[in-house]
Amino acid sequence: MEKDFMTTNFKNLNYIEQENLGILTIDREKKLNALDVEVLMELRDFLEELMTKKLSIKGLIFTGAGSKAFIAGADIASMSNMEEKDGEQFASLGQQVTLLFEALPIPVIACVNGYALGGGCEMALACDFIYASENALFGLPEVGLGLIPGFGGTQRLENVVGRNFAREMIYTGRSINAHEARERGLVNQVFSDKEALIEAGKKCLKEIMQKSPHAIKVAKKVMNRGNDLTVEEGLSIERQKFGSIFSSYDMKEGTKAFVEKRKPEFKGN
Ligand code: CAA
């Protein structure tokens, strides 16, 4: 059963729920789904709403409308008239959206079809991982516009592809195709076309849904925190959370089911 939800409130977003999964699509195809203030505010409001309501979904796919682009970046035309203060506010809004993707207590897969440039690549980097179609192209071309990445690219890219290659990408502005992105660890898997890409995203989320939602929420939180910390600090948080998860129903059920050689029935707490 497909359920439309929240679509009427947002001009540039499309959202459906299907079998406990959400599919969020940026729908500004004429501008290759470029992110202006309006689109970013809608994304922020949507994700905040998703955070505050009791989540009925167990995973989210994030994609772009059409076959040409996931997101071709922040809206360059709108940025061309901005002054320093506007620029900082614009980056702050884009960064807020990336932090909300990270804060969602469910897995988020970016399904990248076509261009994922600048702010588009940065949005994908804020998701848990990336699946791509053959025509995907990733890059941070900002320096060619006299800009720098502003929605987290200077921080998140090197965690994913390593310090040196991140610097080469950002300094040259060069784009890489889906296969090179996969070799570099930016993309997990490449699919023939958009349809296969979305199907694969759904299939993976359905596999994840068989596991404990509570354990996945905690694992995501610990991994996100670990990025900002030294290994020792990260290990300390991992230890605390590992201990606290022992008081959850899902952990008792999961371990008991293993011992009893049966399938676990998780409740999500
Ligand atoms: N901002 C605003 N409009 C954009 C856009 C963007 N980032 N990318 C594409 N568009 C618009 C084009 O202006 C065009 O609009 P019109 O039809 O009204 O002229 C429409 O989308 C279709 O684009 P093209 O005609 O350019 O399509 P193409 O197939 O010839 O080229 C492309 C595709 C190579 C992606 C080219 O559009 C392009 O280079 N786009 C800009 C990519 C870019 O530099 N992104 C980074 C932006 S900076 C940033 O993101 C900063 C940050 O970190 C926050």
XYZ file of C-alpha atoms and ligand atoms in Angstrom:
323
model
C 0.000 0.000 0.000
C 1.324 3.402 -0.936
C 0.554 6.267 1.383
C 0.922 9.939 0.375
C 1.927 12.070 3.290
C 2.955 15.696 3.766
C 3.232 16.184 -0.006
C 0.689 19.013 -0.195
C 2.700 21.319 2.090
C 5.900 21.270 0.078
C 6.385 22.759 -3.364
C 9.746 21.146 -4.074
C 9.509 17.830 -2.253
C 7.729 14.634 -2.940
C 7.273 12.069 -0.224
C 5.650 8.655 -0.154
C 5.578 5.841 2.350
C 5.570 2.238 1.193
C 5.818 -0.872 3.356
C 7.396 0.958 6.323
C 9.854 2.838 4.100
C 9.869 6.493 3.129
C 10.997 7.831 -0.251
C 11.872 11.517 -0.260
C 12.457 13.137 -3.663
C 13.700 16.654 -4.379
C 11.338 17.759 -7.086
C 12.817 20.741 -8.923
C 13.714 18.994 -12.111
C 13.840 22.074 -14.343
C 16.772 23.373 -12.294
C 18.308 19.908 -11.900
C 17.033 19.880 -8.293
C 19.385 22.728 -7.291
C 19.022 23.845 -3.682
C 17.871 27.402 -3.080
C 16.687 28.828 0.247
C 13.117 27.683 -0.384
C 14.108 24.068 -1.121
C 16.455 23.964 1.876
C 13.780 25.384 4.198
C 11.332 22.781 2.977
C 13.881 20.031 3.533
C 14.613 21.324 7.034
C 10.915 21.571 7.920
C 10.191 18.145 6.481
C 13.027 16.453 8.386
C 12.119 18.265 11.620
C 8.549 17.081 11.232
C 9.745 13.562 10.584
C 11.904 13.739 13.749
C 9.130 15.015 16.008
C 6.364 12.650 14.965
C 6.596 9.075 16.086
C 8.348 7.495 13.114
C 6.206 4.963 11.363
C 8.966 4.232 8.859
C 12.080 2.164 9.461
C 14.258 3.616 6.705
C 14.431 6.480 4.218
C 15.527 6.737 0.598
C 16.607 10.203 -0.522
C 16.699 10.887 -4.260
C 16.184 13.508 -6.986
C 13.414 13.872 -9.552
C 14.065 12.973 -13.190
C 16.849 10.980 -14.775
C 19.481 13.691 -15.097
C 20.314 14.832 -11.599
C 20.228 13.884 -7.956
C 21.038 17.510 -7.012
C 23.227 19.758 -9.202
C 24.335 21.783 -6.174
C 23.341 24.872 -4.287
C 21.443 27.352 -6.476
C 24.190 29.426 -8.094
C 21.871 32.142 -9.416
C 20.505 32.840 -5.944
C 24.007 32.859 -4.431
C 25.279 35.356 -6.992
C 23.412 38.185 -5.191
C 24.332 37.217 -1.661
C 26.582 39.194 0.701
C 28.760 37.800 3.489
C 25.995 37.553 6.077
C 23.579 35.912 3.614
C 26.301 33.455 2.586
C 26.876 32.388 6.170
C 23.134 32.012 6.778
C 22.771 30.011 3.575
C 25.578 27.636 4.628
C 24.046 27.390 8.076
C 20.678 26.363 6.603
C 22.274 23.757 4.312
C 24.357 22.414 7.191
C 21.269 22.209 9.400
C 19.671 19.951 6.782
C 22.748 17.688 6.703
C 22.720 17.433 10.504
C 19.039 16.504 10.459
C 19.728 13.642 8.029
C 22.425 12.438 10.423
C 20.162 12.823 13.451
C 17.312 10.749 11.991
C 17.219 7.577 14.113
C 16.717 5.401 11.021
C 19.044 4.502 8.126
C 19.025 6.907 5.181
C 20.291 5.799 1.760
C 21.076 8.449 -0.853
C 20.045 7.023 -4.241
C 22.065 9.142 -6.652
C 20.964 9.301 -10.266
C 22.937 11.740 -12.419
C 24.663 14.860 -11.085
C 25.546 15.062 -7.399
C 27.588 18.238 -7.469
C 28.533 20.707 -4.731
C 25.673 20.866 -2.242
C 24.208 17.748 -3.892
C 27.302 15.685 -3.156
C 27.291 17.157 0.362
C 23.682 16.100 0.979
C 24.546 12.571 -0.170
C 27.543 12.563 2.206
C 25.218 13.301 5.136
C 23.190 10.152 4.415
C 24.290 6.823 5.905
C 25.525 5.552 2.570
C 25.173 6.053 -1.156
C 23.891 3.857 -3.966
C 24.340 5.223 -7.493
C 23.156 4.618 -11.029
C 25.566 4.289 -13.977
C 25.077 7.943 -14.975
C 25.960 9.363 -11.546
C 28.642 12.037 -11.339
C 30.082 13.275 -8.059
C 32.097 16.420 -7.521
C 32.703 19.533 -5.473
C 33.206 22.173 -8.181
C 32.848 25.163 -5.822
C 36.387 26.537 -6.212
C 35.644 27.026 -9.914
C 32.916 29.455 -8.826
C 35.181 31.186 -6.312
C 33.420 29.362 -3.504
C 34.252 26.582 -1.112
C 31.970 23.670 -0.212
C 29.551 25.033 2.375
C 27.183 22.221 3.298
C 29.757 20.049 5.080
C 31.994 18.964 2.180
C 35.213 20.247 3.743
C 34.505 18.098 6.808
C 32.707 14.962 5.652
C 34.400 14.131 2.332
C 37.758 13.255 3.831
C 36.144 10.900 6.343
C 34.793 8.956 3.385
C 37.467 9.064 0.663
C 40.523 9.931 2.780
C 42.379 13.190 3.322
C 44.479 13.319 0.170
C 41.869 12.362 -2.397
C 39.348 14.736 -0.760
C 41.833 17.559 -1.172
C 42.428 16.671 -4.820
C 38.675 16.653 -5.478
C 38.063 19.962 -3.710
C 41.113 21.791 -5.119
C 40.591 20.634 -8.724
C 36.788 20.641 -8.691
C 37.054 17.498 -10.795
C 34.038 15.164 -10.964
C 34.227 11.388 -10.716
C 31.853 8.855 -12.223
C 29.896 6.185 -10.356
C 32.579 3.514 -10.760
C 35.451 5.678 -9.577
C 33.244 6.855 -6.698
C 32.746 3.209 -5.798
C 36.470 2.477 -5.953
C 37.055 5.455 -3.654
C 34.495 4.271 -1.099
C 32.040 7.100 -1.757
C 29.464 4.784 -3.337
C 28.565 1.335 -2.024
C 27.021 -0.100 -5.201
C 26.287 0.924 -8.795
C 23.060 0.008 -10.660
C 22.104 0.093 -14.324
C 19.372 2.743 -14.124
C 17.207 4.710 -11.746
C 14.561 2.031 -11.411
C 17.121 -0.610 -10.432
C 18.727 1.916 -8.085
C 15.527 2.648 -6.130
C 14.607 -1.052 -6.024
C 18.047 -1.872 -4.614
C 17.693 0.886 -1.998
C 14.331 -0.543 -0.917
C 15.696 -4.092 -0.850
C 18.602 -3.067 1.366
C 16.331 -1.171 3.774
C 14.015 -4.182 3.954
C 17.010 -6.329 4.901
C 17.953 -3.806 7.606
C 14.329 -3.822 8.841
C 14.727 -7.462 9.859
C 17.225 -6.351 12.487
C 16.595 -4.519 15.753
C 15.527 -0.907 15.026
C 16.740 0.057 18.485
C 20.212 -1.396 17.910
C 20.436 0.348 14.520
C 19.419 3.691 16.052
C 22.112 3.345 18.738
C 24.782 2.149 16.262
C 24.085 5.165 14.013
C 24.331 7.548 16.949
C 27.617 6.066 18.152
C 29.149 6.080 14.644
C 28.101 9.715 14.086
C 29.601 10.808 17.400
C 32.798 8.861 16.720
C 33.564 11.056 13.708
C 34.190 14.104 15.912
C 36.290 12.378 18.531
C 39.647 10.772 19.122
C 39.642 6.964 18.936
C 39.831 6.806 22.764
C 36.839 9.141 23.191
C 34.899 7.232 20.533
C 35.691 3.910 22.190
C 34.515 5.285 25.528
C 31.125 6.278 24.077
C 30.886 2.959 22.255
C 31.523 1.190 25.575
C 28.856 3.171 27.439
C 26.255 2.668 24.725
C 27.192 -0.982 24.370
C 26.510 -1.351 28.100
C 23.219 0.581 28.051
C 21.861 -1.472 25.163
C 21.891 -4.478 27.487
C 18.813 -3.046 29.185
C 16.827 -2.986 25.920
C 14.111 -5.481 25.071
C 15.563 -6.049 21.577
C 18.960 -7.102 22.942
C 17.420 -9.598 25.351
C 15.155 -10.906 22.593
C 17.914 -11.075 19.927
C 20.369 -12.998 22.102
C 17.671 -15.257 23.552
C 16.356 -16.073 20.062
C 19.855 -17.059 18.968
C 20.261 -19.379 21.933
C 16.787 -20.824 21.323
C 17.552 -21.218 17.583
C 14.549 -19.174 16.455
C 13.936 -15.900 14.582
C 13.903 -12.857 16.896
C 10.813 -10.679 17.221
C 12.071 -7.155 17.762
C 9.966 -4.360 19.232
C 12.278 -1.411 18.622
C 13.060 -0.596 22.259
N 22.207 26.336 -9.553
C 21.236 26.955 -10.245
N 20.733 26.496 -11.401
C 21.249 25.345 -11.875
C 22.259 24.628 -11.208
C 22.737 25.170 -9.990
N 23.668 24.560 -9.243
N 22.585 23.547 -11.938
C 21.786 23.563 -13.018
N 20.973 24.658 -12.996
C 19.952 25.061 -13.966
C 20.578 25.693 -15.192
O 20.868 27.060 -14.956
C 19.466 25.485 -16.191
O 18.461 26.446 -15.975
P 17.771 27.211 -17.237
O 17.169 26.106 -18.070
O 16.766 28.097 -16.606
O 18.887 27.898 -17.935
C 18.904 24.129 -15.813
O 19.276 23.930 -14.448
C 19.461 22.982 -16.619
O 20.868 23.031 -16.517
P 21.868 23.094 -17.797
O 21.157 23.671 -18.964
O 23.122 23.742 -17.346
O 22.080 21.523 -18.036
P 23.353 20.854 -18.720
O 22.973 19.438 -18.936
O 23.826 21.622 -19.876
O 24.515 20.916 -17.604
C 25.431 20.695 -15.387
C 24.367 20.227 -16.393
C 26.838 20.290 -15.878
C 25.138 20.037 -14.046
C 25.371 22.242 -15.266
O 24.014 22.593 -15.036
C 26.183 22.778 -14.133
O 27.394 22.896 -14.251
N 25.538 23.137 -13.013
C 26.207 23.709 -11.864
C 26.936 22.652 -11.059
C 27.692 23.287 -9.905
O 28.608 24.037 -10.077
N 27.264 22.961 -8.654
C 27.865 23.477 -7.448
C 27.140 24.708 -6.997
S 27.953 25.572 -5.708
C 27.523 24.780 -4.279
O 26.853 23.766 -4.292
C 27.994 25.440 -3.008
C 27.855 24.636 -1.759
O 28.670 23.845 -1.389
C 26.756 24.857 -0.884
